[in-house]
GROMACS .gro file of N, CA and C in nm:
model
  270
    1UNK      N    1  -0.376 -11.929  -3.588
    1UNK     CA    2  -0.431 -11.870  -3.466
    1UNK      C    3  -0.372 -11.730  -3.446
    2UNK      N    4  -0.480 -11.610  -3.400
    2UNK     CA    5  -0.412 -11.506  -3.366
    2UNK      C    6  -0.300 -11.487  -3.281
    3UNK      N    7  -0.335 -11.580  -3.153
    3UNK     CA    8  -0.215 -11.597  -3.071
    3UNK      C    9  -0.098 -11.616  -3.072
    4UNK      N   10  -0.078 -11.722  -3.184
    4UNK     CA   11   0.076 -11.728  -3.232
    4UNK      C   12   0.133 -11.626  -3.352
    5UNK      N   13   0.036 -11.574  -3.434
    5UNK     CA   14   0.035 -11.480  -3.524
    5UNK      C   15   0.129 -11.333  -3.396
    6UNK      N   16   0.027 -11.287  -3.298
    6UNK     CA   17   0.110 -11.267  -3.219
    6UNK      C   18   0.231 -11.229  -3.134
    7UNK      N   19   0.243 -11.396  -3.120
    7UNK     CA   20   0.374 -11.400  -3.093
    7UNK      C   21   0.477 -11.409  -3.157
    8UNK      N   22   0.470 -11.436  -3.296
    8UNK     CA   23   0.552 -11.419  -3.409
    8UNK      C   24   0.604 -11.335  -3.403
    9UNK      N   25   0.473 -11.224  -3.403
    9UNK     CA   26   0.503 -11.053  -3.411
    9UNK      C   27   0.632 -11.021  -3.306
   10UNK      N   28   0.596 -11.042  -3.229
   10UNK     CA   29   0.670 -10.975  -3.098
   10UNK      C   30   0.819 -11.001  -3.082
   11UNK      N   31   0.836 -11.162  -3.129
   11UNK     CA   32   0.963 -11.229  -3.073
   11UNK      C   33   1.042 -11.152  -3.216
   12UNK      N   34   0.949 -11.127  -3.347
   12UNK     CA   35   1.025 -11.052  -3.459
   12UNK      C   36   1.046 -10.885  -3.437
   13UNK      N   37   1.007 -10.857  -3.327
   13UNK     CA   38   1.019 -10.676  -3.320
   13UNK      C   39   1.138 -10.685  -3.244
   14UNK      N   40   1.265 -10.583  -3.309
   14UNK     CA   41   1.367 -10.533  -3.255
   14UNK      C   42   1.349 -10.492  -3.116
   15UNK      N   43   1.265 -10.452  -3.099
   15UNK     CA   44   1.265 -10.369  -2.984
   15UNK      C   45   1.222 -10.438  -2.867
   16UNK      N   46   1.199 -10.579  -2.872
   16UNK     CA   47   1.160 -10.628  -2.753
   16UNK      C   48   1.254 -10.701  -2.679
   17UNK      N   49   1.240 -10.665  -2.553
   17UNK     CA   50   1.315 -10.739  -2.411
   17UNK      C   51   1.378 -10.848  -2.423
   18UNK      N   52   1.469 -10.877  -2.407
   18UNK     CA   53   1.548 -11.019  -2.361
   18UNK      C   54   1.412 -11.112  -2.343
   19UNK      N   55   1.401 -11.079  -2.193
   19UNK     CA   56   1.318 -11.104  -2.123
   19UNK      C   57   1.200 -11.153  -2.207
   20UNK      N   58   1.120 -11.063  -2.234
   20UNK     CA   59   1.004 -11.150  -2.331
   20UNK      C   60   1.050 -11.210  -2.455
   21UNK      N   61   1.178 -11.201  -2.500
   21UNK     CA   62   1.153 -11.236  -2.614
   21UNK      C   63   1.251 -11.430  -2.557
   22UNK      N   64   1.244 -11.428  -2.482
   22UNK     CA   65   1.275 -11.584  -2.416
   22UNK      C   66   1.154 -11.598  -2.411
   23UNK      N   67   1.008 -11.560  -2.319
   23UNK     CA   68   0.924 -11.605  -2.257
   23UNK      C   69   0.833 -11.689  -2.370
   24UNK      N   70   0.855 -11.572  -2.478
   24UNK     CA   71   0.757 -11.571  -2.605
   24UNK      C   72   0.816 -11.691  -2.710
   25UNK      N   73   0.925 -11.688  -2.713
   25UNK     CA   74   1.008 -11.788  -2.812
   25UNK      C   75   0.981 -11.925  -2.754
   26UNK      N   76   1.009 -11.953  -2.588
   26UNK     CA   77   1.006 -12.073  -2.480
   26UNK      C   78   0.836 -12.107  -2.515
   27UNK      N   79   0.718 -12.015  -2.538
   27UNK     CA   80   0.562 -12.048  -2.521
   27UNK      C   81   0.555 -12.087  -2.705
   28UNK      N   82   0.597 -12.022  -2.768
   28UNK     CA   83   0.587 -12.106  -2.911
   28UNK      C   84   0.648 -12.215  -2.935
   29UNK      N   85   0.757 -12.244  -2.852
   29UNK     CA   86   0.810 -12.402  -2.883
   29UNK      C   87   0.744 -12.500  -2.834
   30UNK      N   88   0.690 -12.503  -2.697
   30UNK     CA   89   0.592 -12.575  -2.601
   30UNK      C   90   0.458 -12.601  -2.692
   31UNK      N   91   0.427 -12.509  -2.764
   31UNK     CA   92   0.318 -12.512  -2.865
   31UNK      C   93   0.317 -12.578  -2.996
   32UNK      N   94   0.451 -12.596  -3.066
   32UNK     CA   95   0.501 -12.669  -3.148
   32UNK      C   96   0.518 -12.858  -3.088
   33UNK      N   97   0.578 -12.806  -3.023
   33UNK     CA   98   0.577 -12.967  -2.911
   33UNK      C   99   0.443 -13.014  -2.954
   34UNK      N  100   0.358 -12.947  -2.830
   34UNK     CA  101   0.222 -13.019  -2.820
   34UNK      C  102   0.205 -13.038  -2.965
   35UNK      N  103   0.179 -12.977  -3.077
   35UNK     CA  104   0.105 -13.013  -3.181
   35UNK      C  105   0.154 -13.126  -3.240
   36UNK      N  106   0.308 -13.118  -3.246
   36UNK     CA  107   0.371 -13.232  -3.292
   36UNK      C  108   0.322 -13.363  -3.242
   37UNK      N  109   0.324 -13.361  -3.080
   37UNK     CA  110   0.305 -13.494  -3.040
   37UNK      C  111   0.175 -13.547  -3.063
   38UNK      N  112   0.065 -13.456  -3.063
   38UNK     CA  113  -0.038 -13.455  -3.095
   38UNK      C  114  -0.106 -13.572  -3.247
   39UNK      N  115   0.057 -13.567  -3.377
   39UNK     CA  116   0.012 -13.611  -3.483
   39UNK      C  117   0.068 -13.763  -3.438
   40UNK      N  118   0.151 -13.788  -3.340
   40UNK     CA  119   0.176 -13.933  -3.299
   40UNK      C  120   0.112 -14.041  -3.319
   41UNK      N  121   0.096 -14.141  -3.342
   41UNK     CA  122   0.001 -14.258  -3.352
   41UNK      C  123  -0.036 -14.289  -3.176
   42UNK      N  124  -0.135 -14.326  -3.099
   42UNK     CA  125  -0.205 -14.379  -3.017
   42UNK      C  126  -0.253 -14.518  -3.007
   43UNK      N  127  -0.242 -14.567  -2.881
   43UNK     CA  128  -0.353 -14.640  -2.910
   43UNK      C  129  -0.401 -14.677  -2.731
   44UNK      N  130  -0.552 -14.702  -2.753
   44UNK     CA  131  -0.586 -14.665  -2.626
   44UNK      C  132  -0.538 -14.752  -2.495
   45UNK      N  133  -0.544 -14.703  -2.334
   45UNK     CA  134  -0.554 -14.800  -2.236
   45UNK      C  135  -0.596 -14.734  -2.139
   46UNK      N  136  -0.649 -14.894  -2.068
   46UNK     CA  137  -0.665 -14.833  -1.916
   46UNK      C  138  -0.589 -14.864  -1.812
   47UNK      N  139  -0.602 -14.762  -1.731
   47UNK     CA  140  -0.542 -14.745  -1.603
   47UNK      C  141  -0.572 -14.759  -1.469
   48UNK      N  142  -0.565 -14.806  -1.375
   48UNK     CA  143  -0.657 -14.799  -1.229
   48UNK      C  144  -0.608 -14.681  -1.173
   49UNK      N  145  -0.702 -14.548  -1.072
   49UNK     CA  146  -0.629 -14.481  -1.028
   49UNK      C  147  -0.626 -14.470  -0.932
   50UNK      N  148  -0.622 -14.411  -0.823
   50UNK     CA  149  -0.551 -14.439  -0.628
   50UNK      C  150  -0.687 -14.451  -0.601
   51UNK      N  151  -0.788 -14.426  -0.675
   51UNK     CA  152  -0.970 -14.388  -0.562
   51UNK      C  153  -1.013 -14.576  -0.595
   52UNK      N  154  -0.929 -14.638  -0.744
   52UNK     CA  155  -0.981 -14.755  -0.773
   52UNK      C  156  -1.055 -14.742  -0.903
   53UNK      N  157  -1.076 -14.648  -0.950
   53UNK     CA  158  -1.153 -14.677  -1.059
   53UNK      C  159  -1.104 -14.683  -1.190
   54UNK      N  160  -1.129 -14.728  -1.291
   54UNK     CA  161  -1.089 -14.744  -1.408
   54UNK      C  162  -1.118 -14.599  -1.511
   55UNK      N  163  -0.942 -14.593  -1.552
   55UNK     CA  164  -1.038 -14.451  -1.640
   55UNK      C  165  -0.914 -14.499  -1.800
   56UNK      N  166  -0.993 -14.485  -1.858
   56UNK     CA  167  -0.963 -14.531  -2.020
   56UNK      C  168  -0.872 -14.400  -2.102
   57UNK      N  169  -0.748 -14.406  -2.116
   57UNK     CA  170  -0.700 -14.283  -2.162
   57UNK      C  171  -0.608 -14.329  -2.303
   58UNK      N  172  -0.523 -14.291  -2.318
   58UNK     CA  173  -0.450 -14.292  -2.477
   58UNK      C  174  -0.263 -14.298  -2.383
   59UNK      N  175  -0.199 -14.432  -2.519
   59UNK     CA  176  -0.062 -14.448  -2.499
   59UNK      C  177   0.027 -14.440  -2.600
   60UNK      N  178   0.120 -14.372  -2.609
   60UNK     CA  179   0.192 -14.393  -2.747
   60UNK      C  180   0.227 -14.511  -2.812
   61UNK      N  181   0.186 -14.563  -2.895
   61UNK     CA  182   0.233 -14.679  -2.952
   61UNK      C  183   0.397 -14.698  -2.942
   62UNK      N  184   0.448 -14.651  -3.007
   62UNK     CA  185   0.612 -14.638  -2.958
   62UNK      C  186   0.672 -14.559  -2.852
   63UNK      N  187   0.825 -14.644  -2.856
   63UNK     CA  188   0.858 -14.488  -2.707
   63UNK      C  189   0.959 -14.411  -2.835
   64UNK      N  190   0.955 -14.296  -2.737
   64UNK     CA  191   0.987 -14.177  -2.775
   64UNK      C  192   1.102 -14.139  -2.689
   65UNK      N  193   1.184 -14.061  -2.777
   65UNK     CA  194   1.291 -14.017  -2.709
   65UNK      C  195   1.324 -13.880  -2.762
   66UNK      N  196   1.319 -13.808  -2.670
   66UNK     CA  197   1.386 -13.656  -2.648
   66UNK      C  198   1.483 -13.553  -2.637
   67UNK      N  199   1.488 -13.506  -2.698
   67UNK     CA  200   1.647 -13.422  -2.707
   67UNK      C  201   1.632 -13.292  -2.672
   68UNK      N  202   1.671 -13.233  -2.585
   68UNK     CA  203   1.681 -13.097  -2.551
   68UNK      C  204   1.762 -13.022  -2.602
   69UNK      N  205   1.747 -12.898  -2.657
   69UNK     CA  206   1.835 -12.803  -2.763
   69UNK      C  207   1.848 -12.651  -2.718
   70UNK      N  208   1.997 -12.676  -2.643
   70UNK     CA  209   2.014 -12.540  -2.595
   70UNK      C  210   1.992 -12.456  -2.684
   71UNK      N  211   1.954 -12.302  -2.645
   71UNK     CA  212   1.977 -12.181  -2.732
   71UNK      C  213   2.148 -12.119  -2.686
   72UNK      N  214   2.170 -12.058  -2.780
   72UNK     CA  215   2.294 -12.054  -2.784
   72UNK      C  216   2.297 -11.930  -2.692
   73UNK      N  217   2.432 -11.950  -2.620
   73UNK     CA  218   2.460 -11.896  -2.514
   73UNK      C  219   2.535 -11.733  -2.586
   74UNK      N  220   2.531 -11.652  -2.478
   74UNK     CA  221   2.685 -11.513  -2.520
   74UNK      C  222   2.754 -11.542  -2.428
   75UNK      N  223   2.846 -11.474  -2.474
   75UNK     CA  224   3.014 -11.497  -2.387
   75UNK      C  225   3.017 -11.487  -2.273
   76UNK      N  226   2.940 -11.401  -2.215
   76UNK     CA  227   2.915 -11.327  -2.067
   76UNK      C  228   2.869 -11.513  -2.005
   77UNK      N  229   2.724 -11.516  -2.049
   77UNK     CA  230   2.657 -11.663  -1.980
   77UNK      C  231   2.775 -11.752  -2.012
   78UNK      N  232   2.787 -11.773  -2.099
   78UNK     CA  233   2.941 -11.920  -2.122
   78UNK      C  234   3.035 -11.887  -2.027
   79UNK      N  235   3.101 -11.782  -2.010
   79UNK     CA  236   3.176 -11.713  -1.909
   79UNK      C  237   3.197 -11.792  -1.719
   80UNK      N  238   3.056 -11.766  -1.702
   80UNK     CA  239   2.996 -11.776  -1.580
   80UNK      C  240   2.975 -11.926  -1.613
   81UNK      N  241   2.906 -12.016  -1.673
   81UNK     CA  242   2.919 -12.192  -1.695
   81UNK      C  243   3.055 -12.257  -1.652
   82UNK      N  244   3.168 -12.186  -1.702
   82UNK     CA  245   3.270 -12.227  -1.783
   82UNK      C  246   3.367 -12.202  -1.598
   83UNK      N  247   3.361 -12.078  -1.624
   83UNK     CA  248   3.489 -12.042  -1.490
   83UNK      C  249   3.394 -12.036  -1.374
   84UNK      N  250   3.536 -12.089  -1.267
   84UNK     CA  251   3.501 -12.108  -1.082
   84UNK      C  252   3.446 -11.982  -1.048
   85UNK      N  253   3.360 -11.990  -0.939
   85UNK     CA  254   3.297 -11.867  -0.928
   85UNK      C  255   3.427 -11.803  -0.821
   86UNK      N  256   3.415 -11.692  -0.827
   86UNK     CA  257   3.508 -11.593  -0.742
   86UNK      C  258   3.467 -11.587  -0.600
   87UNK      N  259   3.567 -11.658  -0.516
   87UNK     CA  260   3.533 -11.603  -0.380
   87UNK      C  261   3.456 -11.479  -0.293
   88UNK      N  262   3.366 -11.495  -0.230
   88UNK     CA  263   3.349 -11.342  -0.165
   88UNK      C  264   3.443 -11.260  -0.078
   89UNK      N  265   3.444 -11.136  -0.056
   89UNK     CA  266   3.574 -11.115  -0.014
   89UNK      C  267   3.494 -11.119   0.162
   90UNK      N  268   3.606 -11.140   0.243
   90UNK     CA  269   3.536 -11.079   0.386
   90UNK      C  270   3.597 -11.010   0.452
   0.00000   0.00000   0.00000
């Protein structure tokens, strides 16, 4: 897809922002996700929903479990995690 072609581009140019280059890196992983879960095995069910009616949708055959994977921090952010924040003065 051009879109991720893209964003490839961008998150690989030196010259781009902190800033986007989180936004852009954070929207290609979400995109990796979906596709991944996407190749999961299914299998269908239904559900009743608050109006009452029956609507027929898809369940993972197995459960799944998730791991979240920080990006690695700089000293400055670890800094601020790590030590008490400093009083304000008054």
């Amino acid at each position: 897809m051009l879109q991720i072609r893209g964003m490839h581009t961008l998150i690989r140019d030196q010259d781009i922002s902190k800033h986007d280059f989180i936004f852009y890196s954070d929207r290609l992983i979400r995109l990796v996700m979906e596709h991944g879960l996407g190749h999961l095995p299914f299998t269908e069910k239904q559900v009743v929903t608050p109006t009452g009616s029956v609507y027929t949708g898809v369940d993972f055959c197995k459960k799944l479990c998730g791991v979240s994977i920080v990006r690695r921090l700089d000293d400055v952010t670890l800094a601020q995690l790590l030590l008490p924040p400093i009083p304000a003065r008054q």
